Amino acid sequence: MALIVQKYGGTSVGDIEKIKNVARRVIETKRKGNQVAVVVSAMAGETDRLIGLAHSISDMPDEREMDVLMSSGERVSIALLAIAINSMGEKAISFTGRQVGMVTDSVHMKARIERINAERIKAALNKGYIAVVAGFQGITPEGDVTTLGRGGSDTSAVAIAAAIKADVCEIYTDVDGVYTADPRIVPSAKRLGKISHEEMLELASLGAKVLQIRSVEFAMKYNVPLYVKSSFKEGGGTLVTMEDETMEQVLVTGVALAKDDAKISIRHVPDKPGIAASIFKPLAEASIVVDMIIQNVSKEGFTDITFTVPKTDAKKAMEIVNEAAKSIEAEEVLTDENIAKVSIVGAGMRNHSGVASKMFQALSAEGINIQMISTSEIKISCIIDSKYGELAVRTLHDAFELEKVER
């Protein structure tokens, strides 16, 4: 008998027939002699609908109240799924984030999990129930509702798997695994049989929508075997696992595209100690994640600083940066949301030279200008004009012949 956590995303529970299909899958897993906990997202489109309602009232609704509002979507899903399982002859019981003790920090709309009291889940499983748990949500130590940000149900699932010491965590979604690129952009993209935690972390952080980055962090930290599978067909799947020697033989594993960043530039900044801190400290205090940062060479005691933030935080970030710019007497602040980040990722980059040169040459041949560059041991990212995003992905997929990758 195995202890299995399954997670189903919004498209998998998008309507009543799909919920019934998930119920049948879960029951089939249970009847093979396994204990099963299921984590579900809100029905497809429901979170966006709720956000739309809030913004029809206020341009900047209170984040605490947004968490109360958005967490309601998962409550609907877990109740309907538990009802479906019960109607099919198995025992199921649903739990909200509060009921399973999913304790987070107090950062609303993108909280981080601090601990889980999984005793209620364990007790339900030991009594023969299928535990149906709301993803994406938790509570603060003071009892306020929080949400974990986009894709937070993945994180909930892996965290629960770690807390109950599950044998495996299966992430069911609308794709049948992790591909070398988005198949909707690159028809020749190839499904990977396995990928390292580190590569998956990079791809998740760079725009690949298959897994949420914190879910991969949890899986790597607590050594949770993680499978990505399709909700709609059998077979396939990608194992996210520890890196082995065969993975380093592949130069580039995948290409990712993100269009959810905004670029902020501060012009004519005094070039002296403490200036960068005065810009980035208030952003950090507002829990705004800054990604790529470039500072130009100082000229006559002044420089320019450019960085990227999530588009969802762009308005708040601009307010903070404009205040900081006034205090340091910078010349102006500019923003650009028409950008895309295209990235290549591969464990093999550690031991091979010439990867960056090949990437830049391929983009140049298509007339794609690079605005910003960042690198790590196993990835290279470039900020480009958003209109060239999909062309850049296809170009790099062809340049590195990723349709031939064997994993």
mmCIF file with all atom_site columns, N, CA, C and O in Angstrom, residues 111-129:
data_model
loop_
_atom_site.group_PDB
_atom_site.id
_atom_site.type_symbol
_atom_site.label_atom_id
_atom_site.label_alt_id
_atom_site.label_comp_id
_atom_site.label_asym_id
_atom_site.label_entity_id
_atom_site.label_seq_id
_atom_site.pdbx_PDB_ins_code
_atom_site.Cartn_x
_atom_site.Cartn_y
_atom_site.Cartn_z
_atom_site.occupancy
_atom_site.B_iso_or_equiv
_atom_site.pdbx_formal_charge
_atom_site.auth_seq_id
_atom_site.auth_comp_id
_atom_site.auth_asym_id
_atom_site.auth_atom_id
_atom_site.pdbx_PDB_model_num
ATOM 1  N N  . ALA A 1 111 ? 1.543   34.451 0.096  1.00 0.00 ? 111 ALA A N  1
ATOM 2  C CA . ALA A 1 111 ? 2.086   33.977 1.370  1.00 0.00 ? 111 ALA A CA 1
ATOM 3  C C  . ALA A 1 111 ? 2.991   32.767 1.171  1.00 0.00 ? 111 ALA A C  1
ATOM 4  O O  . ALA A 1 111 ? 2.879   32.039 0.177  1.00 0.00 ? 111 ALA A O  1
ATOM 5  N N  . ARG A 1 112 ? 3.860   32.545 2.125  1.00 0.00 ? 112 ARG A N  1
ATOM 6  C CA . ARG A 1 112 ? 4.755   31.385 2.115  1.00 0.00 ? 112 ARG A CA 1
ATOM 7  C C  . ARG A 1 112 ? 4.396   30.473 3.285  1.00 0.00 ? 112 ARG A C  1
ATOM 8  O O  . ARG A 1 112 ? 4.135   30.942 4.399  1.00 0.00 ? 112 ARG A O  1
ATOM 9  N N  . ILE A 1 113 ? 4.414   29.177 3.019  1.00 0.00 ? 113 ILE A N  1
ATOM 10 C CA . ILE A 1 113 ? 4.051   28.194 4.039  1.00 0.00 ? 113 ILE A CA 1
ATOM 11 C C  . ILE A 1 113 ? 5.147   28.123 5.109  1.00 0.00 ? 113 ILE A C  1
ATOM 12 O O  . ILE A 1 113 ? 6.337   28.021 4.785  1.00 0.00 ? 113 ILE A O  1
ATOM 13 N N  . GLU A 1 114 ? 4.755   28.168 6.369  1.00 0.00 ? 114 GLU A N  1
ATOM 14 C CA . GLU A 1 114 ? 5.700   28.034 7.475  1.00 0.00 ? 114 GLU A CA 1
ATOM 15 C C  . GLU A 1 114 ? 5.630   26.661 8.124  1.00 0.00 ? 114 GLU A C  1
ATOM 16 O O  . GLU A 1 114 ? 6.650   26.097 8.497  1.00 0.00 ? 114 GLU A O  1
ATOM 17 N N  . ARG A 1 115 ? 4.437   26.107 8.240  1.00 0.00 ? 115 ARG A N  1
ATOM 18 C CA . ARG A 1 115 ? 4.304   24.760 8.812  1.00 0.00 ? 115 ARG A CA 1
ATOM 19 C C  . ARG A 1 115 ? 2.907   24.213 8.511  1.00 0.00 ? 115 ARG A C  1
ATOM 20 O O  . ARG A 1 115 ? 2.004   24.970 8.177  1.00 0.00 ? 115 ARG A O  1
ATOM 21 N N  . ILE A 1 116 ? 2.779   22.896 8.634  1.00 0.00 ? 116 ILE A N  1
ATOM 22 C CA . ILE A 1 116 ? 1.493   22.235 8.419  1.00 0.00 ? 116 ILE A CA 1
ATOM 23 C C  . ILE A 1 116 ? 1.250   21.269 9.566  1.00 0.00 ? 116 ILE A C  1
ATOM 24 O O  . ILE A 1 116 ? 2.114   20.446 9.893  1.00 0.00 ? 116 ILE A O  1
ATOM 25 N N  . ASN A 1 117 ? 0.085   21.374 10.153 1.00 0.00 ? 117 ASN A N  1
ATOM 26 C CA . ASN A 1 117 ? -0.338  20.366 11.122 1.00 0.00 ? 117 ASN A CA 1
ATOM 27 C C  . ASN A 1 117 ? -1.235  19.390 10.371 1.00 0.00 ? 117 ASN A C  1
ATOM 28 O O  . ASN A 1 117 ? -2.419  19.642 10.176 1.00 0.00 ? 117 ASN A O  1
ATOM 29 N N  . ALA A 1 118 ? -0.665  18.281 9.940  1.00 0.00 ? 118 ALA A N  1
ATOM 30 C CA . ALA A 1 118 ? -1.371  17.367 9.045  1.00 0.00 ? 118 ALA A CA 1
ATOM 31 C C  . ALA A 1 118 ? -2.130  16.261 9.776  1.00 0.00 ? 118 ALA A C  1
ATOM 32 O O  . ALA A 1 118 ? -2.538  15.271 9.169  1.00 0.00 ? 118 ALA A O  1
ATOM 33 N N  . GLU A 1 119 ? -2.344  16.430 11.081 1.00 0.00 ? 119 GLU A N  1
ATOM 34 C CA . GLU A 1 119 ? -2.960  15.350 11.863 1.00 0.00 ? 119 GLU A CA 1
ATOM 35 C C  . GLU A 1 119 ? -4.366  15.004 11.388 1.00 0.00 ? 119 GLU A C  1
ATOM 36 O O  . GLU A 1 119 ? -4.760  13.837 11.382 1.00 0.00 ? 119 GLU A O  1
ATOM 37 N N  . ARG A 1 120 ? -5.146  16.007 10.989 1.00 0.00 ? 120 ARG A N  1
ATOM 38 C CA . ARG A 1 120 ? -6.510  15.715 10.534 1.00 0.00 ? 120 ARG A CA 1
ATOM 39 C C  . ARG A 1 120 ? -6.501  14.914 9.228  1.00 0.00 ? 120 ARG A C  1
ATOM 40 O O  . ARG A 1 120 ? -7.345  14.041 9.023  1.00 0.00 ? 120 ARG A O  1
ATOM 41 N N  . ILE A 1 121 ? -5.550  15.221 8.349  1.00 0.00 ? 121 ILE A N  1
ATOM 42 C CA . ILE A 1 121 ? -5.435  14.447 7.111  1.00 0.00 ? 121 ILE A CA 1
ATOM 43 C C  . ILE A 1 121 ? -5.052  13.005 7.433  1.00 0.00 ? 121 ILE A C  1
ATOM 44 O O  . ILE A 1 121 ? -5.659  12.051 6.926  1.00 0.00 ? 121 ILE A O  1
ATOM 45 N N  . LYS A 1 122 ? -4.047  12.825 8.288  1.00 0.00 ? 122 LYS A N  1
ATOM 46 C CA . LYS A 1 122 ? -3.598  11.477 8.643  1.00 0.00 ? 122 LYS A CA 1
ATOM 47 C C  . LYS A 1 122 ? -4.723  10.676 9.295  1.00 0.00 ? 122 LYS A C  1
ATOM 48 O O  . LYS A 1 122 ? -4.920  9.492  8.988  1.00 0.00 ? 122 LYS A O  1
ATOM 49 N N  . ALA A 1 123 ? -5.470  11.328 10.185 1.00 0.00 ? 123 ALA A N  1
ATOM 50 C CA . ALA A 1 123 ? -6.565  10.632 10.863 1.00 0.00 ? 123 ALA A CA 1
ATOM 51 C C  . ALA A 1 123 ? -7.629  10.187 9.868  1.00 0.00 ? 123 ALA A C  1
ATOM 52 O O  . ALA A 1 123 ? -8.151  9.066  9.952  1.00 0.00 ? 123 ALA A O  1
ATOM 53 N N  . ALA A 1 124 ? -7.946  11.055 8.905  1.00 0.00 ? 124 ALA A N  1
ATOM 54 C CA . ALA A 1 124 ? -8.948  10.710 7.894  1.00 0.00 ? 124 ALA A CA 1
ATOM 55 C C  . ALA A 1 124 ? -8.478  9.545  7.033  1.00 0.00 ? 124 ALA A C  1
ATOM 56 O O  . ALA A 1 124 ? -9.237  8.606  6.750  1.00 0.00 ? 124 ALA A O  1
ATOM 57 N N  . LEU A 1 125 ? -7.221  9.577  6.631  1.00 0.00 ? 125 LEU A N  1
ATOM 58 C CA . LEU A 1 125 ? -6.671  8.490  5.804  1.00 0.00 ? 125 LEU A CA 1
ATOM 59 C C  . LEU A 1 125 ? -6.688  7.170  6.566  1.00 0.00 ? 125 LEU A C  1
ATOM 60 O O  . LEU A 1 125 ? -7.035  6.116  6.010  1.00 0.00 ? 125 LEU A O  1
ATOM 61 N N  . ASN A 1 126 ? -6.333  7.219  7.828  1.00 0.00 ? 126 ASN A N  1
ATOM 62 C CA . ASN A 1 126 ? -6.298  5.994  8.635  1.00 0.00 ? 126 ASN A CA 1
ATOM 63 C C  . ASN A 1 126 ? -7.690  5.400  8.867  1.00 0.00 ? 126 ASN A C  1
ATOM 64 O O  . ASN A 1 126 ? -7.823  4.209  9.162  1.00 0.00 ? 126 ASN A O  1
ATOM 65 N N  . LYS A 1 127 ? -8.729  6.232  8.725  1.00 0.00 ? 127 LYS A N  1
ATOM 66 C CA . LYS A 1 127 ? -10.105 5.743  8.851  1.00 0.00 ? 127 LYS A CA 1
ATOM 67 C C  . LYS A 1 127 ? -10.684 5.299  7.507  1.00 0.00 ? 127 LYS A C  1
ATOM 68 O O  . LYS A 1 127 ? -11.857 4.952  7.422  1.00 0.00 ? 127 LYS A O  1
ATOM 69 N N  . GLY A 1 128 ? -9.854  5.328  6.467  1.00 0.00 ? 128 GLY A N  1
ATOM 70 C CA . GLY A 1 128 ? -10.301 4.861  5.163  1.00 0.00 ? 128 GLY A CA 1
ATOM 71 C C  . GLY A 1 128 ? -10.915 5.922  4.271  1.00 0.00 ? 128 GLY A C  1
ATOM 72 O O  . GLY A 1 128 ? -11.447 5.617  3.201  1.00 0.00 ? 128 GLY A O  1
ATOM 73 N N  . TYR A 1 129 ? -10.827 7.182  4.682  1.00 0.00 ? 129 TYR A N  1
ATOM 74 C CA . TYR A 1 129 ? -11.362 8.275  3.872  1.00 0.00 ? 129 TYR A CA 1
ATOM 75 C C  . TYR A 1 129 ? -10.348 8.707  2.806  1.00 0.00 ? 129 TYR A C  1
ATOM 76 O O  . TYR A 1 129 ? -9.127  8.580  2.991  1.00 0.00 ? 129 TYR A O  1
#
